Amino acid sequence: MRRLGLFGFFALWGWLAASFLFAGEGQAPDLETTYLAHFVNAPLDGGATQSTILVLSNPGEEAAQATLSFFSGNGDPVSLFVDGNEVEIVERTLAPGASSIVFTQSLEPVSGWIQVVSPETLRATGILSAFVPGLNREPGTPVVYSRIEASIFAVEATLRASVPVERSLPGFLFFPDLSTAVAVVNPSSQAARVTLTLLDDEASELFEVELVLEPRTQQARFVEELFPDIPLEQASFDAPFRFAGSLRVSSDTPIALTALRTQGGVQLSSPPVGQLRQVSP
């Protein structure tokens, strides 16, 4: 082997140093997979409609691409209308500091869940909106709709995309005519055995039920469906809610979870879900 001269030695050293310093340039950013555990597009009574709006935001210092995939409750890909096109997957590229709105529509009632693949810096939020034309409110009834256009009203609930967890603890209250629903998604390739335990406000266990979710499927249930024997008290001025407690959700496989408070089948809000332990799917 020929010996390197002094010039060749420094040239080789410089090449190695430059390769080390710039090895990370041009590499794709680390991607994160999160899930919106529920979406719904459907007609309602009285000419109202429900639609799901997705808000993407990129607070990072570099451009970021998000890939959204829509699935039904049984895990099949779902086609939705976005920007006039019927698609199963939506891709959006966001400049640093930019945001993007994805308004979804469908011709038939459809519900399910959404997978979001993006850099960790990108944030995805779902808005479940109910648009009600010409709503006439009776005197003395609660105002739950906000005006968005002439004779068009809407009520919205916001959902944050979440990472898979093994245990979550959404707290909830039962008010008259209000219900709490829970949507659970198993995004993994193996079945998930999910245990739901109803706790009272002192953390005493009242009831327990087990669900089995096949790979990449979703189940959405009202809490009173899961636990028909909930001890609902008569509401009064001093105690306006009929039950106060929490729902502990544990699984042998990481799951995504969201909770919704509804009235008459229309979502009003999304109670916070406490993620007790984050794991990789």
CSV table of C-alpha atoms in Angstrom, one decimal:
chain,number,residue,atom,x,y,z
A,1,MET,CA,0.0,0.0,0.0
A,2,ARG,CA,1.3,3.4,-0.9
A,3,ARG,CA,2.0,5.8,1.9
A,4,LEU,CA,0.0,9.0,2.1
A,5,GLY,CA,2.0,12.2,1.8
A,6,LEU,CA,1.4,15.0,4.3
A,7,PHE,CA,-1.0,16.7,1.9
A,8,GLY,CA,-2.9,13.5,1.4
A,9,PHE,CA,-3.2,12.9,5.1
A,10,PHE,CA,-4.8,16.3,5.8
A,11,ALA,CA,-7.0,15.9,2.8
A,12,LEU,CA,-8.3,12.6,4.1
A,13,TRP,CA,-8.8,14.0,7.6
A,14,GLY,CA,-10.8,17.0,6.2
A,15,TRP,CA,-13.0,14.7,4.2
A,16,LEU,CA,-13.8,12.5,7.2
A,17,ALA,CA,-14.5,15.6,9.4
A,18,ALA,CA,-16.8,17.1,6.8
A,19,SER,CA,-18.7,13.8,6.4
A,20,PHE,CA,-19.2,13.6,10.2
A,21,LEU,CA,-20.4,17.2,10.6
A,22,PHE,CA,-22.8,17.2,7.7
A,23,ALA,CA,-24.1,13.6,7.9
A,24,GLY,CA,-27.3,14.7,9.5
A,25,GLU,CA,-28.1,17.3,6.8
A,26,GLY,CA,-30.8,16.3,4.3
A,27,GLN,CA,-32.1,13.5,6.5
A,28,ALA,CA,-35.9,13.2,7.0
A,29,PRO,CA,-37.2,14.3,10.4
A,30,ASP,CA,-38.3,11.7,12.9
A,31,LEU,CA,-41.9,10.9,12.3
A,32,GLU,CA,-44.6,10.3,14.9
A,33,THR,CA,-47.9,8.5,14.5
A,34,THR,CA,-50.9,9.9,16.4
A,35,TYR,CA,-54.5,9.1,16.3
A,36,LEU,CA,-57.8,11.0,16.3
A,37,ALA,CA,-59.9,8.3,17.9
A,38,HIS,CA,-63.2,9.5,16.5
A,39,PHE,CA,-64.6,11.3,13.5
A,40,VAL,CA,-68.2,11.5,12.2
A,41,ASN,CA,-69.9,12.9,9.1
A,42,ALA,CA,-73.6,12.4,9.1
A,43,PRO,CA,-77.0,14.1,8.7
A,44,LEU,CA,-79.0,15.0,11.8
A,45,ASP,CA,-82.7,15.6,12.4
A,46,GLY,CA,-84.2,18.8,11.1
A,47,GLY,CA,-81.8,19.3,8.3
A,48,ALA,CA,-78.7,19.6,10.4
A,49,THR,CA,-75.4,17.9,9.5
A,50,GLN,CA,-72.3,16.8,11.3
A,51,SER,CA,-68.9,17.2,9.7
A,52,THR,CA,-65.3,16.7,10.9
A,53,ILE,CA,-62.8,19.5,10.4
A,54,LEU,CA,-59.1,18.9,10.9
A,55,VAL,CA,-56.7,21.7,11.8
A,56,LEU,CA,-53.0,21.1,11.2
A,57,SER,CA,-50.4,23.5,12.6
A,58,ASN,CA,-46.6,23.6,12.3
A,59,PRO,CA,-44.9,25.6,15.1
A,60,GLY,CA,-41.5,24.3,14.1
A,61,GLU,CA,-38.7,26.0,12.2
A,62,GLU,CA,-38.8,23.7,9.2
A,63,ALA,CA,-41.4,22.7,6.7
A,64,ALA,CA,-43.4,19.6,7.8
A,65,GLN,CA,-45.6,17.1,5.9
A,66,ALA,CA,-48.6,15.4,7.5
A,67,THR,CA,-50.3,12.3,6.1
A,68,LEU,CA,-53.9,11.7,7.2
A,69,SER,CA,-55.5,8.3,6.6
A,70,PHE,CA,-59.2,7.7,7.3
A,71,PHE,CA,-60.6,4.4,8.6
A,72,SER,CA,-64.0,3.0,9.6
A,73,GLY,CA,-64.6,1.4,12.9
A,74,ASN,CA,-63.8,-2.1,11.5
A,75,GLY,CA,-60.5,-0.9,10.1
A,76,ASP,CA,-61.3,-0.5,6.5
A,77,PRO,CA,-60.1,2.6,4.6
A,78,VAL,CA,-62.8,5.2,4.2
A,79,SER,CA,-63.2,7.7,1.4
A,80,LEU,CA,-64.2,11.3,2.3
A,81,PHE,CA,-64.6,14.4,0.1
A,82,VAL,CA,-61.8,16.9,0.7
A,83,ASP,CA,-61.4,19.9,-1.6
A,84,GLY,CA,-64.0,18.4,-4.0
A,85,ASN,CA,-62.1,15.1,-4.4
A,86,GLU,CA,-63.0,11.7,-2.9
A,87,VAL,CA,-59.9,10.5,-1.1
A,88,GLU,CA,-58.7,7.9,1.5
A,89,ILE,CA,-55.5,9.7,2.3
A,90,VAL,CA,-54.7,13.5,2.5
A,91,GLU,CA,-51.2,14.9,2.4
A,92,ARG,CA,-50.4,18.5,3.4
A,93,THR,CA,-47.1,20.2,3.5
A,94,LEU,CA,-46.9,23.2,6.0
A,95,ALA,CA,-44.3,25.9,6.0
A,96,PRO,CA,-42.7,26.9,9.3
A,97,GLY,CA,-45.4,28.6,11.5
A,98,ALA,CA,-48.2,27.8,9.0
A,99,SER,CA,-51.5,26.0,9.5
A,100,SER,CA,-53.9,24.1,7.2
A,101,ILE,CA,-57.6,23.3,7.4
A,102,VAL,CA,-58.9,20.0,6.1
A,103,PHE,CA,-62.7,20.1,5.8
A,104,THR,CA,-64.2,16.6,5.3
A,105,GLN,CA,-67.6,15.7,3.9
A,106,SER,CA,-69.4,12.6,2.8
A,107,LEU,CA,-72.5,11.7,0.9
A,108,GLU,CA,-73.5,8.9,3.4
A,109,PRO,CA,-73.2,8.7,7.2
A,110,VAL,CA,-69.7,7.6,8.1
A,111,SER,CA,-67.7,7.5,11.3
A,112,GLY,CA,-64.4,6.0,12.4
A,113,TRP,CA,-60.9,7.1,13.3
A,114,ILE,CA,-57.9,9.0,11.7
A,115,GLN,CA,-54.2,8.2,11.6
A,116,VAL,CA,-51.8,11.1,11.5
A,117,VAL,CA,-48.2,10.6,10.4
A,118,SER,CA,-46.1,13.7,10.8
A,119,PRO,CA,-42.9,15.1,12.4
A,120,GLU,CA,-43.2,15.5,16.1
A,121,THR,CA,-43.4,19.2,15.9
A,122,LEU,CA,-46.7,19.2,13.9
A,123,ARG,CA,-50.0,19.3,15.8
A,124,ALA,CA,-53.3,17.8,14.6
A,125,THR,CA,-56.7,18.8,16.1
A,126,GLY,CA,-60.1,17.5,15.1
A,127,ILE,CA,-63.2,19.6,15.3
A,128,LEU,CA,-66.6,17.8,15.3
A,129,SER,CA,-69.1,20.4,14.0
A,130,ALA,CA,-72.9,20.3,13.9
A,131,PHE,CA,-74.4,22.8,11.5
A,132,VAL,CA,-78.0,23.6,12.1
A,133,PRO,CA,-79.9,25.8,9.7
A,134,GLY,CA,-82.5,28.2,11.0
A,135,LEU,CA,-82.5,27.0,14.6
A,136,ASN,CA,-85.2,28.6,16.7
A,137,ARG,CA,-84.5,28.5,20.4
A,138,GLU,CA,-87.4,28.3,22.8
A,139,PRO,CA,-87.4,30.9,25.6
A,140,GLY,CA,-85.6,29.7,28.7
A,141,THR,CA,-83.7,26.9,27.1
A,142,PRO,CA,-79.9,26.8,27.3
A,143,VAL,CA,-77.9,28.5,24.5
A,144,VAL,CA,-75.6,25.8,23.1
A,145,TYR,CA,-75.3,26.9,19.6
A,146,SER,CA,-73.2,29.9,18.4
A,147,ARG,CA,-74.1,31.8,15.2
A,148,ILE,CA,-71.6,31.4,12.3
A,149,GLU,CA,-73.6,32.7,9.4
A,150,ALA,CA,-77.0,34.2,8.7
A,151,SER,CA,-79.6,31.6,9.9
A,152,ILE,CA,-76.8,29.0,10.3
A,153,PHE,CA,-75.6,27.8,13.7
A,154,ALA,CA,-73.1,25.3,14.9
A,155,VAL,CA,-71.9,23.5,18.0
A,156,GLU,CA,-68.4,22.1,18.1
A,157,ALA,CA,-66.2,19.8,20.1
A,158,THR,CA,-62.5,19.7,19.7
A,159,LEU,CA,-60.3,16.6,19.8
A,160,ARG,CA,-56.6,16.4,20.1
A,161,ALA,CA,-54.6,13.7,18.3
A,162,SER,CA,-53.1,11.3,20.9
A,163,VAL,CA,-50.4,8.8,21.1
A,164,PRO,CA,-51.2,5.2,22.0
A,165,VAL,CA,-51.3,4.6,25.8
A,166,GLU,CA,-51.9,1.6,28.0
A,167,ARG,CA,-54.0,3.4,30.7
A,168,SER,CA,-56.2,6.5,30.5
A,169,LEU,CA,-58.5,8.1,33.0
A,170,PRO,CA,-61.2,10.4,31.6
A,171,GLY,CA,-63.3,12.1,34.3
A,172,PHE,CA,-66.9,12.9,33.6
A,173,LEU,CA,-70.2,14.1,35.1
A,174,PHE,CA,-73.7,13.0,34.3
A,175,PHE,CA,-76.1,15.9,33.9
A,176,PRO,CA,-79.7,15.6,33.0
A,177,ASP,CA,-80.1,15.0,29.2
A,178,LEU,CA,-76.3,14.8,28.7
A,179,SER,CA,-74.3,11.7,27.9
A,180,THR,CA,-70.6,10.8,27.8
A,181,ALA,CA,-69.3,8.6,25.0
A,182,VAL,CA,-65.9,7.0,24.8
A,183,ALA,CA,-64.2,6.0,21.5
A,184,VAL,CA,-61.3,3.5,21.7
A,185,VAL,CA,-59.0,2.6,18.8
A,186,ASN,CA,-56.6,-0.3,18.6
A,187,PRO,CA,-54.0,0.9,16.0
A,188,SER,CA,-51.7,-2.1,16.4
A,189,SER,CA,-51.5,-5.4,14.4
A,190,GLN,CA,-52.7,-7.5,17.3
A,191,ALA,CA,-55.9,-7.8,19.2
A,192,ALA,CA,-56.3,-5.6,22.3
A,193,ARG,CA,-58.1,-6.7,25.5
A,194,VAL,CA,-59.5,-3.5,27.0
A,195,THR,CA,-60.8,-3.3,30.5
A,196,LEU,CA,-63.0,-0.3,31.5
A,197,THR,CA,-63.6,0.3,35.2
A,198,LEU,CA,-66.2,2.8,36.4
A,199,LEU,CA,-65.1,4.7,39.5
A,200,ASP,CA,-67.0,7.0,41.8
A,201,ASP,CA,-65.7,10.4,42.8
A,202,GLU,CA,-63.8,8.8,45.7
A,203,ALA,CA,-62.1,6.3,43.3
A,204,SER,CA,-64.1,3.3,44.5
A,205,GLU,CA,-64.6,0.7,41.8
A,206,LEU,CA,-68.3,0.2,40.9
A,207,PHE,CA,-68.4,-1.8,37.7
A,208,GLU,CA,-66.0,-3.3,35.2
A,209,VAL,CA,-66.5,-4.5,31.6
A,210,GLU,CA,-64.1,-5.9,29.1
A,211,LEU,CA,-63.9,-5.3,25.3
A,212,VAL,CA,-61.9,-7.1,22.7
A,213,LEU,CA,-60.7,-4.9,19.8
A,214,GLU,CA,-59.4,-6.6,16.7
A,215,PRO,CA,-56.3,-5.1,15.1
A,216,ARG,CA,-56.9,-1.6,13.7
A,217,THR,CA,-60.5,-1.3,14.8
A,218,GLN,CA,-62.5,1.1,16.8
A,219,GLN,CA,-65.4,0.9,19.2
A,220,ALA,CA,-67.4,3.9,20.4
A,221,ARG,CA,-69.9,3.5,23.2
A,222,PHE,CA,-71.9,5.7,25.6
A,223,VAL,CA,-70.9,5.1,29.2
A,224,GLU,CA,-74.5,4.3,30.1
A,225,GLU,CA,-74.4,1.5,27.5
A,226,LEU,CA,-71.3,0.1,29.0
A,227,PHE,CA,-72.6,0.3,32.5
A,228,PRO,CA,-76.5,0.2,32.4
A,229,ASP,CA,-76.6,-0.1,36.3
A,230,ILE,CA,-74.9,3.3,37.0
A,231,PRO,CA,-76.4,4.7,40.2
A,232,LEU,CA,-77.9,7.9,38.8
A,233,GLU,CA,-79.2,10.2,41.5
A,234,GLN,CA,-82.1,12.7,41.0
A,235,ALA,CA,-80.7,16.0,39.9
A,236,SER,CA,-81.3,19.0,42.1
A,237,PHE,CA,-80.2,22.7,42.5
A,238,ASP,CA,-77.6,21.7,45.1
A,239,ALA,CA,-76.4,18.7,43.1
A,240,PRO,CA,-77.1,19.4,39.4
A,241,PHE,CA,-75.2,16.4,38.2
A,242,ARG,CA,-76.6,12.8,38.6
A,243,PHE,CA,-73.3,11.0,38.8
A,244,ALA,CA,-69.7,12.1,39.2
A,245,GLY,CA,-66.8,9.8,38.6
A,246,SER,CA,-64.1,8.5,36.3
A,247,LEU,CA,-63.6,5.8,33.8
A,248,ARG,CA,-60.3,3.9,34.1
A,249,VAL,CA,-59.2,2.3,30.8
A,250,SER,CA,-56.5,-0.3,30.7
A,251,SER,CA,-55.3,-2.5,27.9
A,252,ASP,CA,-52.7,-5.2,27.2
A,253,THR,CA,-52.0,-3.4,23.9
A,254,PRO,CA,-51.5,0.4,23.4
A,255,ILE,CA,-54.7,2.1,22.4
A,256,ALA,CA,-55.9,5.6,21.5
A,257,LEU,CA,-58.8,7.1,23.4
A,258,THR,CA,-61.1,10.1,23.3
A,259,ALA,CA,-64.2,11.1,25.3
A,260,LEU,CA,-67.2,13.2,24.1
A,261,ARG,CA,-70.1,14.8,26.0
A,262,THR,CA,-73.2,14.8,23.9
A,263,GLN,CA,-76.8,16.1,24.0
A,264,GLY,CA,-79.4,14.5,21.8
A,265,GLY,CA,-76.6,12.8,19.8
A,266,VAL,CA,-74.8,16.0,19.1
A,267,GLN,CA,-71.3,16.5,20.6
A,268,LEU,CA,-70.9,19.5,23.0
A,269,SER,CA,-67.3,19.0,24.3
A,270,SER,CA,-64.5,16.6,24.7
A,271,PRO,CA,-63.5,16.0,28.4
A,272,PRO,CA,-59.7,15.8,29.0
A,273,VAL,CA,-58.2,12.3,28.9
A,274,GLY,CA,-55.4,11.7,31.3
A,275,GLN,CA,-52.7,9.6,29.8
A,276,LEU,CA,-51.1,7.7,32.7
A,277,ARG,CA,-48.3,6.1,30.7
A,278,GLN,CA,-47.2,6.6,27.2
A,279,VAL,CA,-45.9,3.6,25.2
A,280,SER,CA,-44.8,2.8,21.7
A,281,PRO,CA,-47.4,1.0,19.5
